[in-house]
Amino acid sequence: MPSAPHRRHRARPERRTARASVVSVTALAAVALVVSLVVAFRPDGGSGEPAAAPAASAKASASPSVSAEPSSASPSPTAGKKKESASATPTPSAPSTSARPTPRTPAATGSLAGRIRPGATYRGVATSYDIGDGDGACSFGPSSDVMTAAMNTADYETSKACGAYVQVRAGGKSITVRITNECPAPCVAGQLDLSRQAFAKLAPLSAGRITVDWSLLSPATSDTVSIRYKTGSSRYWCGIQALGHRNPLARLEVRTGDGSWLSLPRAEYNYFLSEQGTGCGGTIRLTDIYGERLTVEGLAVRAEAVQGTGVQFARR
């Protein structure tokens, strides 16, 4: 341990006799010893400066701090919630407002579902329109089926809602409709634009606009899935559409030359497109929102021809 720095003292008067000299030397040594002990045991270690106060960082390190925001590398399930102090009484936070309808019941299976999830109930409004020959944005073509509806653009989700069966409830009445069209603005999230025939089963057409609850349905059906190639399709480019599927379609894939599967992008008019011709006329694999897969082989590229497959997704 380093010695304390030397401190200067004023010299005492010197005595002339030998005895006095001895006594003086002895007394001086004793005083010096006492002074040295006092200096050595000062809080500042004998430096003559006041002791430094603990740094703010040292005080903080004694109790690890919690970041106000979770790390982006590992998001927390509670991200965005206000953190309460230990002594504070927790108060329920106000429900957030979102353009998307909030399910009032827990979602069931359907990990591949988009905005419309199985097991969830949505609250919205219903209006009506003249469906004409039954054709719409989903490109299913003319149909005599009048129990149909157009889905608002948000929940239409680039044609992901096409072909979905939806149960609609209002005033103690219930109907089932199939999504065949898109309802652009001013239709809002959660809104269904029903065929006039479907709307009339829930309320008089004069009502114009009613509040409804609706949810996804996996209906009983004796139909099987069909495949149709778009006009202009060939082995160099093709658009592929699935028809008559019981559950909403999540993916359409084609087998490539090396045996792997290529997922085709879905157009807003409800065809899956192979821009380079990959898989056109080859094996097709369909996947519904529940993850069930159907494999279809042996279908030639025949534009606009509806070709049956003999397979169907399971009822959920």
CSV table of C-alpha atoms in Angstrom, one decimal:
chain,number,residue,atom,x,y,z
A,1,MET,CA,0.0,0.0,0.0
A,2,PRO,CA,1.6,3.3,-1.0
A,3,SER,CA,2.5,5.7,1.8
A,4,ALA,CA,0.6,8.9,2.4
A,5,PRO,CA,2.1,11.9,0.6
A,6,HIS,CA,4.6,13.9,2.7
A,7,ARG,CA,2.9,16.9,4.5
A,8,ARG,CA,4.9,20.1,5.4
A,9,HIS,CA,4.9,21.3,9.1
A,10,ARG,CA,6.4,24.4,10.5
A,11,ALA,CA,9.7,23.7,12.4
A,12,ARG,CA,9.8,23.9,16.2
A,13,PRO,CA,12.5,26.1,17.9
A,14,GLU,CA,15.8,24.2,18.5
A,15,ARG,CA,17.0,23.7,22.2
A,16,ARG,CA,20.8,24.2,22.8
A,17,THR,CA,21.5,21.7,25.7
A,18,ALA,CA,22.1,18.0,24.9
A,19,ARG,CA,19.4,16.8,27.3
A,20,ALA,CA,17.0,19.2,25.8
A,21,SER,CA,18.1,18.1,22.4
A,22,VAL,CA,17.4,14.4,23.3
A,23,VAL,CA,14.0,15.3,24.8
A,24,SER,CA,13.2,17.5,21.8
A,25,VAL,CA,14.1,14.8,19.4
A,26,THR,CA,12.0,12.3,21.3
A,27,ALA,CA,9.0,14.6,21.5
A,28,LEU,CA,9.3,15.5,17.9
A,29,ALA,CA,9.3,11.8,17.0
A,30,ALA,CA,6.2,11.2,19.0
A,31,VAL,CA,4.4,14.1,17.4
A,32,ALA,CA,5.4,13.0,14.0
A,33,LEU,CA,4.1,9.5,14.7
A,34,VAL,CA,0.7,10.8,15.9
A,35,VAL,CA,0.4,13.0,12.8
A,36,SER,CA,1.3,10.2,10.5
A,37,LEU,CA,-1.3,8.0,12.1
A,38,VAL,CA,-4.0,10.7,11.8
A,39,VAL,CA,-3.1,11.3,8.1
A,40,ALA,CA,-3.0,7.6,7.3
A,41,PHE,CA,-6.5,7.0,8.7
A,42,ARG,CA,-8.2,10.1,7.0
A,43,PRO,CA,-11.2,9.1,4.7
A,44,ASP,CA,-9.4,10.7,1.8
A,45,GLY,CA,-6.4,8.5,2.2
A,46,GLY,CA,-4.2,11.4,3.1
A,47,SER,CA,-4.5,13.1,-0.3
A,48,GLY,CA,-5.9,16.3,1.1
A,49,GLU,CA,-8.9,16.2,-1.4
A,50,PRO,CA,-12.5,15.3,-0.4
A,51,ALA,CA,-13.6,11.7,-1.1
A,52,ALA,CA,-15.4,11.2,-4.5
A,53,ALA,CA,-19.2,10.6,-4.5
A,54,PRO,CA,-20.4,7.3,-6.0
A,55,ALA,CA,-21.0,7.6,-9.8
A,56,ALA,CA,-24.6,7.5,-11.0
A,57,SER,CA,-23.9,4.5,-13.1
A,58,ALA,CA,-22.5,2.6,-10.2
A,59,LYS,CA,-25.7,3.2,-8.3
A,60,ALA,CA,-27.8,2.0,-11.2
A,61,SER,CA,-25.8,-1.2,-11.7
A,62,ALA,CA,-26.8,-2.4,-8.3
A,63,SER,CA,-30.4,-2.9,-9.6
A,64,PRO,CA,-30.6,-4.0,-13.4
A,65,SER,CA,-32.8,-1.7,-15.4
A,66,VAL,CA,-35.6,-2.9,-17.6
A,67,SER,CA,-35.8,-1.5,-21.1
A,68,ALA,CA,-39.0,0.4,-22.0
A,69,GLU,CA,-39.1,-1.4,-25.3
A,70,PRO,CA,-38.5,-5.0,-26.1
A,71,SER,CA,-35.5,-5.9,-28.2
A,72,SER,CA,-36.4,-6.2,-31.9
A,73,ALA,CA,-34.4,-9.4,-32.1
A,74,SER,CA,-36.7,-11.1,-29.7
A,75,PRO,CA,-40.1,-9.4,-29.5
A,76,SER,CA,-42.0,-9.9,-26.3
A,77,PRO,CA,-45.6,-11.0,-26.4
A,78,THR,CA,-46.5,-8.0,-24.2
A,79,ALA,CA,-44.8,-5.5,-26.6
A,80,GLY,CA,-46.6,-2.2,-26.5
A,81,LYS,CA,-48.3,-2.6,-23.1
A,82,LYS,CA,-47.6,0.0,-20.5
A,83,LYS,CA,-45.4,-1.2,-17.6
A,84,GLU,CA,-46.9,-0.6,-14.2
A,85,SER,CA,-44.7,0.1,-11.1
A,86,ALA,CA,-44.6,-2.5,-8.3
A,87,SER,CA,-46.7,-0.3,-5.9
A,88,ALA,CA,-49.2,0.9,-8.5
A,89,THR,CA,-52.7,-0.8,-8.7
A,90,PRO,CA,-53.1,-2.3,-12.1
A,91,THR,CA,-55.9,-0.9,-14.2
A,92,PRO,CA,-57.3,-2.5,-17.3
A,93,SER,CA,-56.2,-0.8,-20.5
A,94,ALA,CA,-58.7,0.5,-22.9
A,95,PRO,CA,-59.4,-1.7,-26.0
A,96,SER,CA,-57.6,-0.6,-29.1
A,97,THR,CA,-59.5,0.6,-32.1
A,98,SER,CA,-58.7,-1.2,-35.4
A,99,ALA,CA,-60.2,-1.1,-38.8
A,100,ARG,CA,-60.1,-4.8,-38.8
A,101,PRO,CA,-63.1,-6.5,-37.0
A,102,THR,CA,-61.9,-8.0,-33.7
A,103,PRO,CA,-62.9,-11.7,-33.2
A,104,ARG,CA,-65.2,-12.0,-30.2
A,105,THR,CA,-64.5,-15.7,-29.8
A,106,PRO,CA,-61.0,-17.4,-29.8
A,107,ALA,CA,-59.8,-18.5,-33.2
A,108,ALA,CA,-59.8,-22.2,-33.8
A,109,THR,CA,-57.5,-24.1,-36.2
A,110,GLY,CA,-56.5,-22.6,-39.5
A,111,SER,CA,-52.9,-21.3,-39.2
A,112,LEU,CA,-52.8,-20.5,-42.9
A,113,ALA,CA,-55.9,-18.2,-42.7
A,114,GLY,CA,-55.6,-14.6,-43.4
A,115,ARG,CA,-57.9,-11.9,-42.0
A,116,ILE,CA,-60.9,-14.2,-41.9
A,117,ARG,CA,-60.2,-16.9,-39.4
A,118,PRO,CA,-62.2,-20.0,-38.5
A,119,GLY,CA,-63.7,-20.0,-35.1
A,120,ALA,CA,-64.0,-16.2,-35.0
A,121,THR,CA,-67.2,-14.1,-35.1
A,122,TYR,CA,-67.1,-10.7,-36.8
A,123,ARG,CA,-69.4,-7.8,-36.3
A,124,GLY,CA,-70.2,-5.6,-39.3
A,125,VAL,CA,-72.9,-4.2,-41.5
A,126,ALA,CA,-74.7,-5.7,-44.4
A,127,THR,CA,-76.0,-3.9,-47.5
A,128,SER,CA,-77.4,-5.4,-50.8
A,129,TYR,CA,-76.7,-5.1,-54.5
A,130,ASP,CA,-78.0,-6.6,-57.8
A,131,ILE,CA,-75.7,-9.5,-58.6
A,132,GLY,CA,-76.8,-9.6,-62.2
A,133,ASP,CA,-75.7,-12.9,-63.8
A,134,GLY,CA,-73.8,-14.0,-60.7
A,135,ASP,CA,-70.3,-13.2,-61.9
A,136,GLY,CA,-67.9,-11.1,-59.9
A,137,ALA,CA,-64.3,-10.2,-59.0
A,138,CYS,CA,-63.6,-13.8,-58.1
A,139,SER,CA,-64.0,-14.7,-61.8
A,140,PHE,CA,-66.1,-17.8,-61.1
A,141,GLY,CA,-68.3,-16.9,-64.1
A,142,PRO,CA,-72.1,-16.6,-64.4
A,143,SER,CA,-74.1,-18.6,-62.0
A,144,SER,CA,-77.7,-19.3,-61.0
A,145,ASP,CA,-76.7,-19.3,-57.3
A,146,VAL,CA,-78.2,-16.2,-55.7
A,147,MET,CA,-77.0,-16.9,-52.1
A,148,THR,CA,-73.8,-15.0,-52.6
A,149,ALA,CA,-72.0,-11.9,-51.3
A,150,ALA,CA,-69.3,-9.4,-52.1
A,151,MET,CA,-66.6,-9.0,-49.4
A,152,ASN,CA,-65.2,-5.6,-48.5
A,153,THR,CA,-61.7,-5.0,-49.9
A,154,ALA,CA,-59.8,-5.3,-46.6
A,155,ASP,CA,-61.3,-8.8,-45.9
A,156,TYR,CA,-61.3,-9.8,-49.6
A,157,GLU,CA,-57.5,-9.8,-49.1
A,158,THR,CA,-56.4,-10.0,-52.8
A,159,SER,CA,-59.0,-12.7,-53.5
A,160,LYS,CA,-58.1,-14.9,-50.5
A,161,ALA,CA,-61.8,-14.7,-49.5
A,162,CYS,CA,-63.0,-16.0,-52.8
A,163,GLY,CA,-65.1,-19.2,-52.5
A,164,ALA,CA,-65.4,-18.9,-48.7
A,165,TYR,CA,-68.7,-19.8,-47.2
A,166,VAL,CA,-69.9,-17.4,-44.6
A,167,GLN,CA,-72.8,-17.7,-42.1
A,168,VAL,CA,-74.5,-14.3,-41.5
A,169,ARG,CA,-76.8,-13.6,-38.6
A,170,ALA,CA,-79.2,-10.7,-37.8
A,171,GLY,CA,-82.4,-10.4,-35.8
A,172,GLY,CA,-82.5,-14.0,-34.8
A,173,LYS,CA,-82.2,-15.1,-38.5
A,174,SER,CA,-79.3,-16.9,-40.2
A,175,ILE,CA,-78.3,-17.5,-43.8
A,176,THR,CA,-75.2,-19.0,-45.6
A,177,VAL,CA,-73.6,-17.2,-48.5
A,178,ARG,CA,-70.6,-17.8,-50.7
A,179,ILE,CA,-68.1,-15.0,-51.5
A,180,THR,CA,-68.0,-14.4,-55.2
A,181,ASN,CA,-67.2,-10.7,-55.5
A,182,GLU,CA,-65.4,-7.7,-53.9
A,183,CYS,CA,-67.1,-4.6,-52.5
A,184,PRO,CA,-64.7,-1.6,-52.8
A,185,ALA,CA,-65.0,1.6,-50.9
A,186,PRO,CA,-67.2,2.9,-49.4
A,187,CYS,CA,-67.5,-0.6,-48.1
A,188,VAL,CA,-65.5,-0.8,-44.8
A,189,ALA,CA,-63.8,-3.7,-43.0
A,190,GLY,CA,-66.3,-6.2,-41.7
A,191,GLN,CA,-69.0,-5.2,-44.2
A,192,LEU,CA,-70.8,-7.7,-46.5
A,193,ASP,CA,-72.6,-6.6,-49.6
A,194,LEU,CA,-75.2,-9.4,-50.0
A,195,SER,CA,-77.2,-10.3,-53.0
A,196,ARG,CA,-80.7,-8.8,-52.8
A,197,GLN,CA,-82.2,-12.3,-52.4
A,198,ALA,CA,-79.9,-13.1,-49.5
A,199,PHE,CA,-80.5,-9.7,-47.8
A,200,ALA,CA,-84.2,-10.2,-48.0
A,201,LYS,CA,-84.0,-13.4,-45.9
A,202,LEU,CA,-82.6,-11.2,-43.0
A,203,ALA,CA,-84.5,-8.0,-43.4
A,204,PRO,CA,-86.7,-6.0,-45.8
A,205,LEU,CA,-84.7,-4.5,-48.7
A,206,SER,CA,-86.1,-1.1,-47.6
A,207,ALA,CA,-83.9,-1.4,-44.5
A,208,GLY,CA,-80.9,-0.7,-46.7
A,209,ARG,CA,-78.3,-1.3,-44.1
A,210,ILE,CA,-78.4,-3.7,-41.1
A,211,THR,CA,-76.0,-4.8,-38.3
A,212,VAL,CA,-74.9,-8.4,-38.7
A,213,ASP,CA,-72.6,-11.0,-37.1
A,214,TRP,CA,-70.8,-13.3,-39.5
A,215,SER,CA,-68.3,-16.2,-39.3
A,216,LEU,CA,-66.5,-18.7,-41.6
A,217,LEU,CA,-68.3,-21.9,-42.4
A,218,SER,CA,-67.2,-25.3,-43.6
A,219,PRO,CA,-70.4,-26.6,-45.2
A,220,ALA,CA,-71.6,-30.0,-46.2
A,221,THR,CA,-71.3,-30.5,-49.9
A,222,SER,CA,-71.4,-33.3,-52.5
A,223,ASP,CA,-69.3,-31.3,-55.0
A,224,THR,CA,-65.6,-31.9,-55.6
A,225,VAL,CA,-62.9,-29.4,-56.6
A,226,SER,CA,-62.5,-28.5,-60.2
A,227,ILE,CA,-59.5,-26.8,-62.0
A,228,ARG,CA,-59.7,-24.2,-64.8
A,229,TYR,CA,-56.9,-22.7,-66.9
A,230,LYS,CA,-57.3,-19.1,-67.8
A,231,THR,CA,-57.8,-17.9,-71.4
A,232,GLY,CA,-54.4,-17.6,-73.1
A,233,SER,CA,-52.8,-20.3,-71.0
A,234,SER,CA,-50.2,-22.5,-72.5
A,235,ARG,CA,-47.1,-24.4,-71.4
A,236,TYR,CA,-45.2,-21.1,-71.5
A,237,TRP,CA,-47.6,-19.1,-69.3
A,238,CYS,CA,-50.7,-20.0,-67.4
A,239,GLY,CA,-53.3,-18.9,-64.9
A,240,ILE,CA,-54.8,-21.7,-62.8
A,241,GLN,CA,-58.0,-21.4,-60.8
A,242,ALA,CA,-59.6,-23.8,-58.3
A,243,LEU,CA,-63.4,-24.1,-58.2
A,244,GLY,CA,-65.9,-25.6,-55.7
A,245,HIS,CA,-63.5,-26.0,-52.8
A,246,ARG,CA,-65.3,-26.4,-49.4
A,247,ASN,CA,-62.8,-24.4,-47.4
A,248,PRO,CA,-60.9,-21.2,-48.4
A,249,LEU,CA,-57.8,-21.9,-50.4
A,250,ALA,CA,-54.4,-20.8,-48.9
A,251,ARG,CA,-52.0,-22.0,-51.6
A,252,LEU,CA,-51.8,-23.5,-55.1
A,253,GLU,CA,-48.5,-25.1,-56.0
A,254,VAL,CA,-47.1,-26.7,-59.1
A,255,ARG,CA,-44.4,-29.4,-59.3
A,256,THR,CA,-41.2,-28.2,-61.0
A,257,GLY,CA,-38.8,-30.2,-63.2
A,258,ASP,CA,-36.6,-31.1,-60.2
A,259,GLY,CA,-39.6,-32.5,-58.3
A,260,SER,CA,-39.9,-29.6,-55.8
A,261,TRP,CA,-43.1,-27.5,-55.3
A,262,LEU,CA,-43.4,-23.9,-56.5
A,263,SER,CA,-46.1,-21.8,-54.8
A,264,LEU,CA,-47.8,-19.5,-57.4
A,265,PRO,CA,-48.8,-15.9,-56.6
A,266,ARG,CA,-52.5,-15.2,-56.5
A,267,ALA,CA,-54.0,-12.4,-58.6
A,268,GLU,CA,-56.8,-10.2,-57.3
A,269,TYR,CA,-59.1,-11.8,-59.9
A,270,ASN,CA,-58.6,-15.2,-58.3
A,271,TYR,CA,-56.1,-17.0,-60.6
A,272,PHE,CA,-52.8,-18.3,-59.6
A,273,LEU,CA,-50.2,-17.3,-62.2
A,274,SER,CA,-47.1,-19.1,-63.5
A,275,GLU,CA,-45.4,-16.3,-65.5
A,276,GLN,CA,-42.6,-18.5,-66.8
A,277,GLY,CA,-44.8,-21.5,-67.6
A,278,THR,CA,-43.4,-23.6,-64.7
A,279,GLY,CA,-45.8,-26.5,-63.9
A,280,CYS,CA,-48.3,-25.5,-66.6
A,281,GLY,CA,-50.1,-28.8,-67.5
A,282,GLY,CA,-48.3,-30.7,-64.7
A,283,THR,CA,-49.1,-31.8,-61.1
A,284,ILE,CA,-51.0,-29.3,-59.0
A,285,ARG,CA,-51.2,-29.2,-55.2
A,286,LEU,CA,-53.9,-27.4,-53.3
A,287,THR,CA,-53.7,-26.4,-49.6
A,288,ASP,CA,-56.7,-25.0,-47.6
A,289,ILE,CA,-56.4,-22.7,-44.6
A,290,TYR,CA,-56.4,-25.7,-42.3
A,291,GLY,CA,-53.3,-27.1,-43.9
A,292,GLU,CA,-54.9,-30.1,-45.7
A,293,ARG,CA,-53.3,-30.8,-49.1
A,294,LEU,CA,-54.9,-32.2,-52.2
A,295,THR,CA,-52.7,-33.4,-55.1
A,296,VAL,CA,-54.1,-33.4,-58.7
A,297,GLU,CA,-52.4,-35.0,-61.7
A,298,GLY,CA,-53.1,-35.5,-65.3
A,299,LEU,CA,-54.9,-32.3,-66.2
A,300,ALA,CA,-53.9,-30.8,-69.6
A,301,VAL,CA,-53.8,-27.1,-70.3
A,302,ARG,CA,-57.2,-26.5,-71.7
A,303,ALA,CA,-58.2,-22.8,-71.4
A,304,GLU,CA,-61.6,-22.1,-69.9
A,305,ALA,CA,-62.4,-25.8,-69.6
A,306,VAL,CA,-63.6,-26.9,-66.1
A,307,GLN,CA,-61.9,-30.1,-65.3
A,308,GLY,CA,-63.1,-32.2,-62.3
A,309,THR,CA,-60.6,-33.7,-59.8
A,310,GLY,CA,-62.8,-36.0,-57.8
A,311,VAL,CA,-61.3,-34.7,-54.5
A,312,GLN,CA,-62.5,-32.4,-51.8
A,313,PHE,CA,-61.2,-30.9,-48.5
A,314,ALA,CA,-62.5,-32.3,-45.3
A,315,ARG,CA,-65.4,-30.6,-43.4
A,316,ARG,CA,-64.3,-28.7,-40.4
